[in-house]
PDB file of C-alpha atoms in Angstrom:
ATOM      1  CA  PRO A  75     -12.571 -14.247  80.539  1.00 47.00           C
ATOM      2  CA  ALA A  76     -13.374 -12.841  77.093  1.00 46.00           C
ATOM      3  CA  SER A  77     -12.435  -9.340  78.046  1.00 47.00           C
ATOM      4  CA  THR A  78      -9.222 -10.606  79.574  1.00 46.00           C
ATOM      5  CA  ALA A  79      -8.330 -12.541  76.388  1.00 46.00           C
ATOM      6  CA  GLY A  80      -9.118  -9.439  74.302  1.00 48.00           C
ATOM      7  CA  MET A  81      -6.862  -7.209  76.463  1.00 43.00           C
ATOM      8  CA  ALA A  82      -4.063  -9.781  76.085  1.00 43.00           C
ATOM      9  CA  PHE A  83      -4.495  -9.833  72.307  1.00 42.00           C
ATOM     10  CA  PHE A  84      -4.346  -6.066  71.861  1.00 43.00           C
ATOM     11  CA  LEU A  85      -1.407  -5.872  74.240  1.00 44.00           C
ATOM     12  CA  ASP A  86       0.374  -8.509  71.977  1.00 52.00           C
ATOM     13  CA  ALA A  87       1.996  -6.224  69.485  1.00 50.00           C
ATOM     14  CA  PRO A  88       3.367  -8.868  67.087  1.00 53.00           C
ATOM     15  CA  ALA A  89      -0.149 -10.420  66.729  1.00 53.00           C
ATOM     16  CA  VAL A  90      -1.528  -6.982  65.829  1.00 48.00           C
ATOM     17  CA  GLU A  91       1.211  -6.530  63.205  1.00 53.00           C
ATOM     18  CA  ARG A  92       0.565  -9.948  61.674  1.00 56.00           C
ATOM     19  CA  LEU A  93      -3.138  -9.299  61.499  1.00 53.00           C
ATOM     20  CA  TYR A  94      -2.529  -5.930  59.803  1.00 50.00           C
ATOM     21  CA  LEU A  95      -0.141  -7.420  57.266  1.00 53.00           C
ATOM     22  CA  GLU A  96      -2.480 -10.381  56.405  1.00 58.00           C
ATOM     23  CA  SER A  97      -5.383  -7.871  55.884  1.00 55.00           C
ATOM     24  CA  TRP A  98      -3.195  -5.739  53.569  1.00 51.00           C
ATOM     25  CA  VAL A  99      -1.994  -8.704  51.555  1.00 49.00           C
ATOM     26  CA  ALA A 100      -5.630  -9.936  51.165  1.00 52.00           C
ATOM     27  CA  LEU A 101      -6.739  -6.545  49.899  1.00 48.00           C
ATOM     28  CA  ALA A 102      -3.808  -6.391  47.493  1.00 50.00           C
ATOM     29  CA  MET A 103      -4.518  -9.804  46.202  1.00 53.00           C
ATOM     30  CA  ASP A 104      -8.206  -9.029  45.690  1.00 53.00           C
ATOM     31  CA  GLY A 105      -7.380  -5.800  43.729  1.00 51.00           C
ATOM     32  CA  ALA A 106      -4.663  -7.243  41.537  1.00 46.00           C
ATOM     33  CA  PRO A 107      -7.115  -8.873  39.139  1.00 48.00           C
ATOM     34  CA  ASN A 108      -9.041  -5.594  38.854  1.00 51.00           C
ATOM     35  CA  VAL A 109      -5.867  -3.727  38.016  1.00 44.00           C
ATOM     36  CA  ALA A 110      -4.908  -6.348  35.407  1.00 45.00           C
ATOM     37  CA  ARG A 111      -8.387  -6.120  33.889  1.00 50.00           C
ATOM     38  CA  GLU A 112      -8.122  -2.372  33.650  1.00 50.00           C
ATOM     39  CA  LYS A 113      -4.709  -2.569  32.049  1.00 47.00           C
ATOM     40  CA  ASN A 114      -6.002  -5.112  29.535  1.00 50.00           C
ATOM     41  CA  LYS A 115      -8.932  -2.890  28.767  1.00 49.00           C
ATOM     42  CA  GLY A 116      -6.570   0.062  28.156  1.00 49.00           C
ATOM     43  CA  ALA A 117      -4.322  -2.009  25.900  1.00 42.00           C
ATOM     44  CA  ARG A 118      -7.374  -3.207  23.941  1.00 48.00           C
ATOM     45  CA  ALA A 119      -8.570   0.314  23.565  1.00 46.00           C
ATOM     46  CA  VAL A 120      -5.156   1.504  22.359  1.00 42.00           C
ATOM     47  CA  SER A 121      -4.839  -1.416  19.950  1.00 47.00           C
ATOM     48  CA  THR A 122      -8.269  -0.821  18.456  1.00 53.00           C
ATOM     49  CA  SER A 123      -7.932   2.918  18.113  1.00 59.00           C
ATOM     50  CA  PRO A 124      -8.158   4.366  14.583  1.00 57.00           C
ATOM     51  CA  GLN A 125      -4.508   5.608  14.725  1.00 58.00           C
ATOM     52  CA  SER A 126      -3.133   2.155  15.678  1.00 57.00           C
ATOM     53  CA  LYS A 127      -5.202   0.434  12.976  1.00 54.00           C
ATOM     54  CA  GLN A 128      -3.887   2.947  10.345  1.00 52.00           C
ATOM     55  CA  ARG A 129      -0.304   2.312  11.489  1.00 59.00           C
ATOM     56  CA  ARG A 130      -0.790  -1.444  11.200  1.00 57.00           C
ATOM     57  CA  ASN A 131      -2.323  -0.977   7.728  1.00 55.00           C
ATOM     58  CA  ASN A 132       0.574   1.212   6.597  1.00 55.00           C
ATOM     59  CA  ALA A 133       3.098  -1.319   7.892  1.00 58.00           C
ATOM     60  CA  MET A 134       1.171  -4.142   6.154  1.00 58.00           C
ATOM     61  CA  ILE A 135       1.299  -2.227   2.831  1.00 63.00           C
ATOM     62  CA  LEU A 136       5.046  -1.683   3.140  1.00 64.00           C
ATOM     63  CA  ASN A 137       5.505  -5.355   3.968  1.00 68.00           C
ATOM     64  CA  HIS A 138       3.587  -6.258   0.910  1.00 73.00           C
ATOM     65  CA  LEU A 139       5.691  -3.961  -1.284  1.00 77.00           C
ATOM     66  CA  TRP A 140       8.956  -5.437   0.000  1.00 83.00           C
ATOM     67  CA  GLY A 141       7.533  -8.963  -0.235  1.00 83.00           C
ATOM     68  CA  LEU A 142       6.445  -8.592  -3.860  1.00 87.00           C
ATOM     69  CA  TYR A 143      10.088  -7.761  -4.787  1.00 86.00           C
ATOM     70  CA  ALA A 144      11.757 -10.287  -2.450  1.00 85.00           C
ATOM     71  CA  HIS A 145       9.451 -13.353  -2.666  1.00 89.00           C
ATOM     72  CA  PRO A 146       6.477 -12.592  -4.911  1.00 90.00           C
ATOM     73  CA  HIS A 147       4.808 -16.023  -4.858  1.00 90.00           C
ATOM     74  CA  THR A 148       4.711 -16.118  -1.058  1.00 91.00           C
ATOM     75  CA  GLU A 149       3.581 -12.529  -0.774  1.00 90.00           C
ATOM     76  CA  TRP A 150       0.661 -13.007  -3.192  1.00 92.00           C
ATOM     77  CA  HIS A 151      -0.517 -15.875  -0.962  1.00 91.00           C
ATOM     78  CA  THR A 152      -0.180 -13.612   2.011  1.00 90.00           C
ATOM     79  CA  ILE A 153      -2.209 -10.866   0.318  1.00 88.00           C
ATOM     80  CA  ASP A 154      -4.820 -13.491  -0.552  1.00 89.00           C
ATOM     81  CA  GLU A 155      -5.075 -14.622   2.997  1.00 88.00           C
ATOM     82  CA  ARG A 156      -5.245 -11.127   4.496  1.00 84.00           C
ATOM     83  CA  HIS A 157      -6.992  -8.822   1.961  1.00 82.00           C
ATOM     84  CA  ASP A 158      -6.707  -5.113   2.339  1.00 79.00           C
ATOM     85  CA  SER A 159      -9.827  -2.975   2.549  1.00 83.00           C
ATOM     86  CA  PHE A 160     -11.013  -0.850  -0.306  1.00 87.00           C
ATOM     87  CA  ARG A 161      -9.826   2.245   1.531  1.00 87.00           C
ATOM     88  CA  ASN A 162      -6.350   0.867   2.028  1.00 87.00           C
ATOM     89  CA  SER A 163      -5.979  -0.178  -1.563  1.00 87.00           C
ATOM     90  CA  LEU A 164      -7.226   3.109  -2.807  1.00 90.00           C
ATOM     91  CA  THR A 165      -4.832   4.924  -0.473  1.00 89.00           C
ATOM     92  CA  HIS A 166      -1.949   2.826  -1.746  1.00 89.00           C
ATOM     93  CA  ILE A 167      -2.691   3.845  -5.292  1.00 91.00           C
ATOM     94  CA  LEU A 168      -3.109   7.548  -4.445  1.00 92.00           C
ATOM     95  CA  ILE A 169       0.325   7.630  -2.663  1.00 92.00           C
ATOM     96  CA  VAL A 170       2.366   5.479  -4.999  1.00 92.00           C
ATOM     97  CA  ALA A 171       0.960   7.352  -8.108  1.00 93.00           C
ATOM     98  CA  LEU A 172       2.494  10.541  -6.819  1.00 94.00           C
ATOM     99  CA  ILE A 173       6.040   9.258  -7.556  1.00 94.00           C
ATOM    100  CA  PRO A 174       6.138   9.696 -11.367  1.00 94.00           C
ATOM    101  CA  PRO A 175       4.500  13.212 -11.522  1.00 94.00           C
ATOM    102  CA  ILE A 176       6.625  14.595  -8.711  1.00 95.00           C
ATOM    103  CA  CYS A 177       9.859  13.201 -10.105  1.00 95.00           C
ATOM    104  CA  ALA A 178       8.983  14.379 -13.621  1.00 93.00           C
ATOM    105  CA  TYR A 179       8.107  17.846 -12.399  1.00 95.00           C
ATOM    106  CA  TYR A 180      11.488  18.227 -10.579  1.00 95.00           C
ATOM    107  CA  SER A 181      13.493  16.946 -13.531  1.00 93.00           C
ATOM    108  CA  ALA A 182      11.609  19.034 -16.085  1.00 92.00           C
ATOM    109  CA  VAL A 183      11.993  22.313 -14.131  1.00 93.00           C
ATOM    110  CA  HIS A 184      15.254  21.990 -12.194  1.00 92.00           C
ATOM    111  CA  ILE A 185      17.410  19.422 -14.207  1.00 91.00           C
ATOM    112  CA  GLY A 186      16.313  19.314 -17.766  1.00 89.00           C
ATOM    113  CA  TRP A 187      15.747  16.338 -20.108  1.00 89.00           C
ATOM    114  CA  SER A 188      18.474  15.147 -22.353  1.00 87.00           C
ATOM    115  CA  ILE A 189      16.825  13.777 -25.504  1.00 82.00           C
ATOM    116  CA  GLY A 190      20.062  13.568 -27.502  1.00 74.00           C
ATOM    117  CA  VAL A 191      22.667  16.074 -28.471  1.00 73.00           C
ATOM    118  CA  GLY A 192      22.308  19.649 -27.403  1.00 76.00           C
ATOM    119  CA  GLU A 193      21.355  21.439 -24.162  1.00 84.00           C
ATOM    120  CA  PRO A 194      18.946  19.816 -21.708  1.00 87.00           C
ATOM    121  CA  ILE A 195      15.265  20.709 -22.300  1.00 88.00           C
ATOM    122  CA  THR A 196      13.421  22.386 -19.445  1.00 91.00           C
ATOM    123  CA  LEU A 197       9.852  23.460 -18.995  1.00 91.00           C
ATOM    124  CA  THR A 198       8.281  26.407 -17.137  1.00 92.00           C
ATOM    125  CA  ALA A 199       7.145  25.728 -13.714  1.00 92.00           C
ATOM    126  CA  ASN A 200       3.423  26.317 -14.540  1.00 92.00           C
ATOM    127  CA  SER A 201       3.559  24.031 -17.596  1.00 90.00           C
ATOM    128  CA  ALA A 202       5.365  21.295 -15.736  1.00 92.00           C
ATOM    129  CA  LEU A 203       2.879  21.573 -12.859  1.00 93.00           C
ATOM    130  CA  MET A 204      -0.132  21.241 -15.224  1.00 91.00           C
ATOM    131  CA  LEU A 205       1.405  18.266 -16.940  1.00 90.00           C
ATOM    132  CA  SER A 206       2.198  16.590 -13.613  1.00 93.00           C
ATOM    133  CA  ILE A 207      -1.337  16.956 -12.375  1.00 93.00           C
ATOM    134  CA  ALA A 208      -2.611  15.569 -15.663  1.00 90.00           C
ATOM    135  CA  MET A 209      -0.273  12.644 -15.360  1.00 90.00           C
ATOM    136  CA  TYR A 210      -1.378  11.962 -11.798  1.00 94.00           C
ATOM    137  CA  VAL A 211      -5.051  11.954 -12.686  1.00 93.00           C
ATOM    138  CA  THR A 212      -4.430   9.789 -15.677  1.00 91.00           C
ATOM    139  CA  LEU A 213      -2.547   7.200 -13.667  1.00 91.00           C
ATOM    140  CA  ILE A 214      -5.319   7.049 -11.068  1.00 94.00           C
ATOM    141  CA  ILE A 215      -8.037   6.666 -13.715  1.00 92.00           C
ATOM    142  CA  GLY A 216      -5.936   4.034 -15.531  1.00 90.00           C
ATOM    143  CA  VAL A 217      -5.577   1.866 -12.461  1.00 92.00           C
ATOM    144  CA  LEU A 218      -9.228   2.180 -11.522  1.00 93.00           C
ATOM    145  CA  ALA A 219     -10.275   1.338 -15.054  1.00 91.00           C
ATOM    146  CA  LEU A 220      -7.912  -1.650 -15.163  1.00 90.00           C
ATOM    147  CA  SER A 221      -9.271  -2.965 -11.875  1.00 92.00           C
ATOM    148  CA  TYR A 222     -12.872  -2.656 -13.154  1.00 92.00           C
ATOM    149  CA  LEU A 223     -12.027  -4.607 -16.209  1.00 90.00           C
ATOM    150  CA  VAL A 224     -10.275  -7.241 -14.139  1.00 90.00           C
ATOM    151  CA  HIS A 225     -13.416  -7.579 -12.079  1.00 91.00           C
ATOM    152  CA  TRP A 226     -15.618  -7.689 -15.162  1.00 90.00           C
ATOM    153  CA  MET A 227     -13.488 -10.368 -16.866  1.00 89.00           C
ATOM    154  CA  GLY A 228     -13.366 -12.556 -13.813  1.00 86.00           C
ATOM    155  CA  HIS A 229     -16.752 -14.257 -14.497  1.00 81.00           C
ATOM    156  CA  THR A 230     -15.488 -15.233 -18.006  1.00 83.00           C
ATOM    157  CA  PHE A 231     -12.681 -17.342 -16.402  1.00 83.00           C
ATOM    158  CA  GLY A 232     -14.762 -19.004 -13.698  1.00 79.00           C
ATOM    159  CA  SER A 233     -13.845 -16.590 -10.914  1.00 83.00           C
ATOM    160  CA  ASP A 234     -15.982 -14.347  -8.843  1.00 83.00           C
ATOM    161  CA  PRO A 235     -13.654 -11.634  -7.416  1.00 86.00           C
ATOM    162  CA  SER A 236     -14.799  -8.636  -5.398  1.00 88.00           C
ATOM    163  CA  TYR A 237     -13.966  -5.259  -6.700  1.00 90.00           C
ATOM    164  CA  THR A 238     -11.650  -4.774  -3.735  1.00 90.00           C
ATOM    165  CA  THR A 239      -9.670  -7.839  -4.787  1.00 91.00           C
ATOM    166  CA  SER A 240      -9.499  -6.611  -8.398  1.00 92.00           C
ATOM    167  CA  LEU A 241      -8.298  -3.267  -7.047  1.00 92.00           C
ATOM    168  CA  GLU A 242      -5.586  -4.959  -4.970  1.00 91.00           C
ATOM    169  CA  LEU A 243      -4.404  -6.878  -8.035  1.00 92.00           C
ATOM    170  CA  ALA A 244      -4.185  -3.682 -10.144  1.00 92.00           C
ATOM    171  CA  ALA A 245      -2.626  -1.623  -7.349  1.00 91.00           C
ATOM    172  CA  TYR A 246       0.204  -3.971  -6.499  1.00 92.00           C
ATOM    173  CA  THR A 247       0.733  -4.984 -10.132  1.00 92.00           C
ATOM    174  CA  SER A 248       1.179  -1.391 -11.228  1.00 91.00           C
ATOM    175  CA  THR A 249       3.517  -0.397  -8.331  1.00 91.00           C
ATOM    176  CA  PRO A 250       6.797  -1.438 -10.066  1.00 92.00           C
ATOM    177  CA  LEU A 251       5.757   0.601 -13.055  1.00 91.00           C
ATOM    178  CA  PHE A 252       5.162   3.648 -10.837  1.00 93.00           C
ATOM    179  CA  MET A 253       8.514   3.157  -9.160  1.00 93.00           C
ATOM    180  CA  VAL A 254      10.068   3.798 -12.633  1.00 94.00           C
ATOM    181  CA  GLY A 255       9.354   7.467 -11.854  1.00 93.00           C
ATOM    182  CA  PHE A 256      12.497   7.599  -9.718  1.00 95.00           C
ATOM    183  CA  SER A 257      14.551   7.211 -12.877  1.00 93.00           C
ATOM    184  CA  ALA A 258      13.467  10.838 -13.772  1.00 92.00           C
ATOM    185  CA  PHE A 259      16.184  12.142 -11.408  1.00 93.00           C
ATOM    186  CA  PHE A 260      18.593  11.095 -14.168  1.00 93.00           C
ATOM    187  CA  PRO A 261      16.596  12.435 -17.071  1.00 91.00           C
ATOM    188  CA  HIS A 262      18.309  10.916 -20.050  1.00 91.00           C
ATOM    189  CA  LEU A 263      15.892   9.355 -22.494  1.00 89.00           C
ATOM    190  CA  TRP A 264      17.748   6.145 -22.977  1.00 91.00           C
ATOM    191  CA  PHE A 265      18.101   5.598 -19.226  1.00 94.00           C
ATOM    192  CA  VAL A 266      14.398   6.252 -18.457  1.00 93.00           C
ATOM    193  CA  MET A 267      13.301   3.940 -21.338  1.00 93.00           C
ATOM    194  CA  LEU A 268      15.624   1.214 -20.031  1.00 95.00           C
ATOM    195  CA  ILE A 269      14.298   1.411 -16.492  1.00 95.00           C
ATOM    196  CA  GLY A 270      10.765   1.676 -17.811  1.00 93.00           C
ATOM    197  CA  LEU A 271      11.156  -1.570 -19.744  1.00 94.00           C
ATOM    198  CA  VAL A 272      12.475  -3.289 -16.545  1.00 95.00           C
ATOM    199  CA  GLY A 273       9.489  -1.992 -14.547  1.00 93.00           C
ATOM    200  CA  LEU A 274       6.951  -2.961 -17.130  1.00 92.00           C
ATOM    201  CA  THR A 275       8.445  -6.422 -17.394  1.00 94.00           C
ATOM    202  CA  TYR A 276       8.263  -6.956 -13.661  1.00 95.00           C
ATOM    203  CA  SER A 277       4.693  -5.612 -13.492  1.00 93.00           C
ATOM    204  CA  VAL A 278       3.659  -8.136 -16.143  1.00 93.00           C
ATOM    205  CA  TYR A 279       5.505 -10.875 -14.212  1.00 95.00           C
ATOM    206  CA  LEU A 280       3.605  -9.981 -10.999  1.00 94.00           C
ATOM    207  CA  LEU A 281       0.334 -10.002 -12.927  1.00 93.00           C
ATOM    208  CA  TYR A 282       0.999 -13.540 -14.289  1.00 94.00           C
ATOM    209  CA  ILE A 283       1.802 -15.073 -10.960  1.00 94.00           C
ATOM    210  CA  GLY A 284      -0.813 -13.052  -8.989  1.00 92.00           C
ATOM    211  CA  VAL A 285      -3.918 -13.694 -11.103  1.00 93.00           C
ATOM    212  CA  PRO A 286      -4.222 -17.454 -10.397  1.00 93.00           C
ATOM    213  CA  ILE A 287      -3.654 -16.876  -6.652  1.00 93.00           C
ATOM    214  CA  LEU A 288      -6.078 -14.028  -6.044  1.00 92.00           C
ATOM    215  CA  MET A 289      -8.668 -15.200  -8.496  1.00 91.00           C
ATOM    216  CA  HIS A 290      -8.498 -18.876  -7.265  1.00 90.00           C
ATOM    217  CA  ILE A 291      -8.258 -20.363 -10.711  1.00 91.00           C
ATOM    218  CA  THR A 292      -5.825 -22.780 -12.364  1.00 90.00           C
ATOM    219  CA  LYS A 293      -2.457 -21.587 -13.821  1.00 90.00           C
ATOM    220  CA  GLU A 294      -3.707 -22.351 -17.400  1.00 89.00           C
ATOM    221  CA  GLN A 295      -6.757 -20.180 -16.822  1.00 90.00           C
ATOM    222  CA  GLY A 296      -4.621 -17.548 -15.013  1.00 90.00           C
ATOM    223  CA  PHE A 297      -2.284 -17.287 -18.004  1.00 93.00           C
ATOM    224  CA  ILE A 298      -5.211 -16.574 -20.401  1.00 92.00           C
ATOM    225  CA  TYR A 299      -6.757 -14.157 -17.830  1.00 92.00           C
ATOM    226  CA  ALA A 300      -3.435 -12.277 -17.363  1.00 92.00           C
ATOM    227  CA  SER A 301      -2.866 -12.097 -21.104  1.00 93.00           C
ATOM    228  CA  SER A 302      -6.309 -10.523 -21.542  1.00 91.00           C
ATOM    229  CA  VAL A 303      -5.510  -8.044 -18.806  1.00 90.00           C
ATOM    230  CA  VAL A 304      -2.220  -7.150 -20.530  1.00 91.00           C
ATOM    231  CA  THR A 305      -4.009  -6.626 -23.793  1.00 90.00           C
ATOM    232  CA  VAL A 306      -6.548  -4.322 -22.124  1.00 87.00           C
ATOM    233  CA  GLY A 307      -3.763  -2.428 -20.488  1.00 85.00           C
ATOM    234  CA  LEU A 308      -2.131  -1.873 -23.929  1.00 87.00           C
ATOM    235  CA  VAL A 309      -5.391  -0.640 -25.236  1.00 88.00           C
ATOM    236  CA  LEU A 310      -5.608   1.858 -22.366  1.00 85.00           C
ATOM    237  CA  LEU A 311      -2.104   3.002 -23.046  1.00 84.00           C
ATOM    238  CA  VAL A 312      -2.920   3.707 -26.624  1.00 87.00           C
ATOM    239  CA  CYS A 313      -5.974   5.653 -25.618  1.00 86.00           C
ATOM    240  CA  VAL A 314      -3.911   7.758 -23.302  1.00 83.00           C
ATOM    241  CA  LEU A 315      -1.323   8.482 -25.920  1.00 81.00           C
ATOM    242  CA  ALA A 316      -4.005   9.375 -28.414  1.00 85.00           C
ATOM    243  CA  ALA A 317      -5.715  11.777 -25.961  1.00 82.00           C
ATOM    244  CA  THR A 318      -2.244  13.339 -25.203  1.00 81.00           C
ATOM    245  CA  ALA A 319      -1.591  13.935 -28.876  1.00 80.00           C
ATOM    246  CA  ILE A 320      -5.065  15.538 -29.285  1.00 84.00           C
ATOM    247  CA  LEU A 321      -4.540  17.801 -26.267  1.00 78.00           C
ATOM    248  CA  TRP A 322      -1.063  18.904 -27.390  1.00 79.00           C
ATOM    249  CA  GLY A 323      -2.435  19.646 -30.843  1.00 75.00           C
ATOM    250  CA  SER A 324      -5.198  21.753 -29.283  1.00 75.00           C
ATOM    251  CA  GLY A 325      -2.727  24.074 -27.546  1.00 73.00           C
ATOM    252  CA  PHE A 326      -2.225  22.288 -24.207  1.00 75.00           C
ATOM    253  CA  GLY A 327       1.259  21.170 -24.916  1.00 77.00           C
ATOM    254  CA  PRO A 328       4.329  21.909 -22.815  1.00 84.00           C
ATOM    255  CA  VAL A 329       5.847  25.335 -22.626  1.00 84.00           C
ATOM    256  CA  PHE A 330       9.625  25.279 -22.903  1.00 85.00           C
ATOM    257  CA  THR A 331      11.975  27.770 -21.189  1.00 86.00           C
ATOM    258  CA  GLN A 332      14.031  28.184 -24.396  1.00 65.00           C
TER     259      GLN A 332
END
């Protein structure tokens, strides 16, 4: 009887087809979670790759830049909640600090500076290149020195910031001042000074509203803290101007084309 039933089953074609389909569906359902897990592993591998991390960091820096112009109070809180790494903050400074020397080089060599009446003043390419490199190095050293002083003065005002946080504050605060370099494409002294005054004012404004947020202190303490940072910045500026005058007097001044 068993052999007879087996023969009847194999001769029943629809039953065979149903059994085959049910087996195939079972195998597919069993393999689907494995495929999904493999896809998730691949997605996580892509999302944690160094290239994707760097792209996210670059996008975050650009968002911070736009946010500090559009809604500075909110953006400072965002920066405080999601701090950049030391590498990202330093990379931000190294990139943004390129704007003033590059723009100044182009205007000094290819356009010419209009100081007042008379023909525009231009420099030789080698002289402008040396001055641009010196400007770039000076800007980097200035921001790093300012961030160190911010870190050092934090304990005086009841704060304990890390050096990375101090570097963030110095980097994002100095960014509007570095953006003034674009004004060199219209190299008239009065125009560059006007734009420079606007950039300096906004940098000081960012400093005063950013210090209480990043340093986690009261607004009254933040005002005194920021005022001290501004004073230190002016001292650094005077030191740079004095060093520039000494170097120019020692024969390292600009070489004009005329």
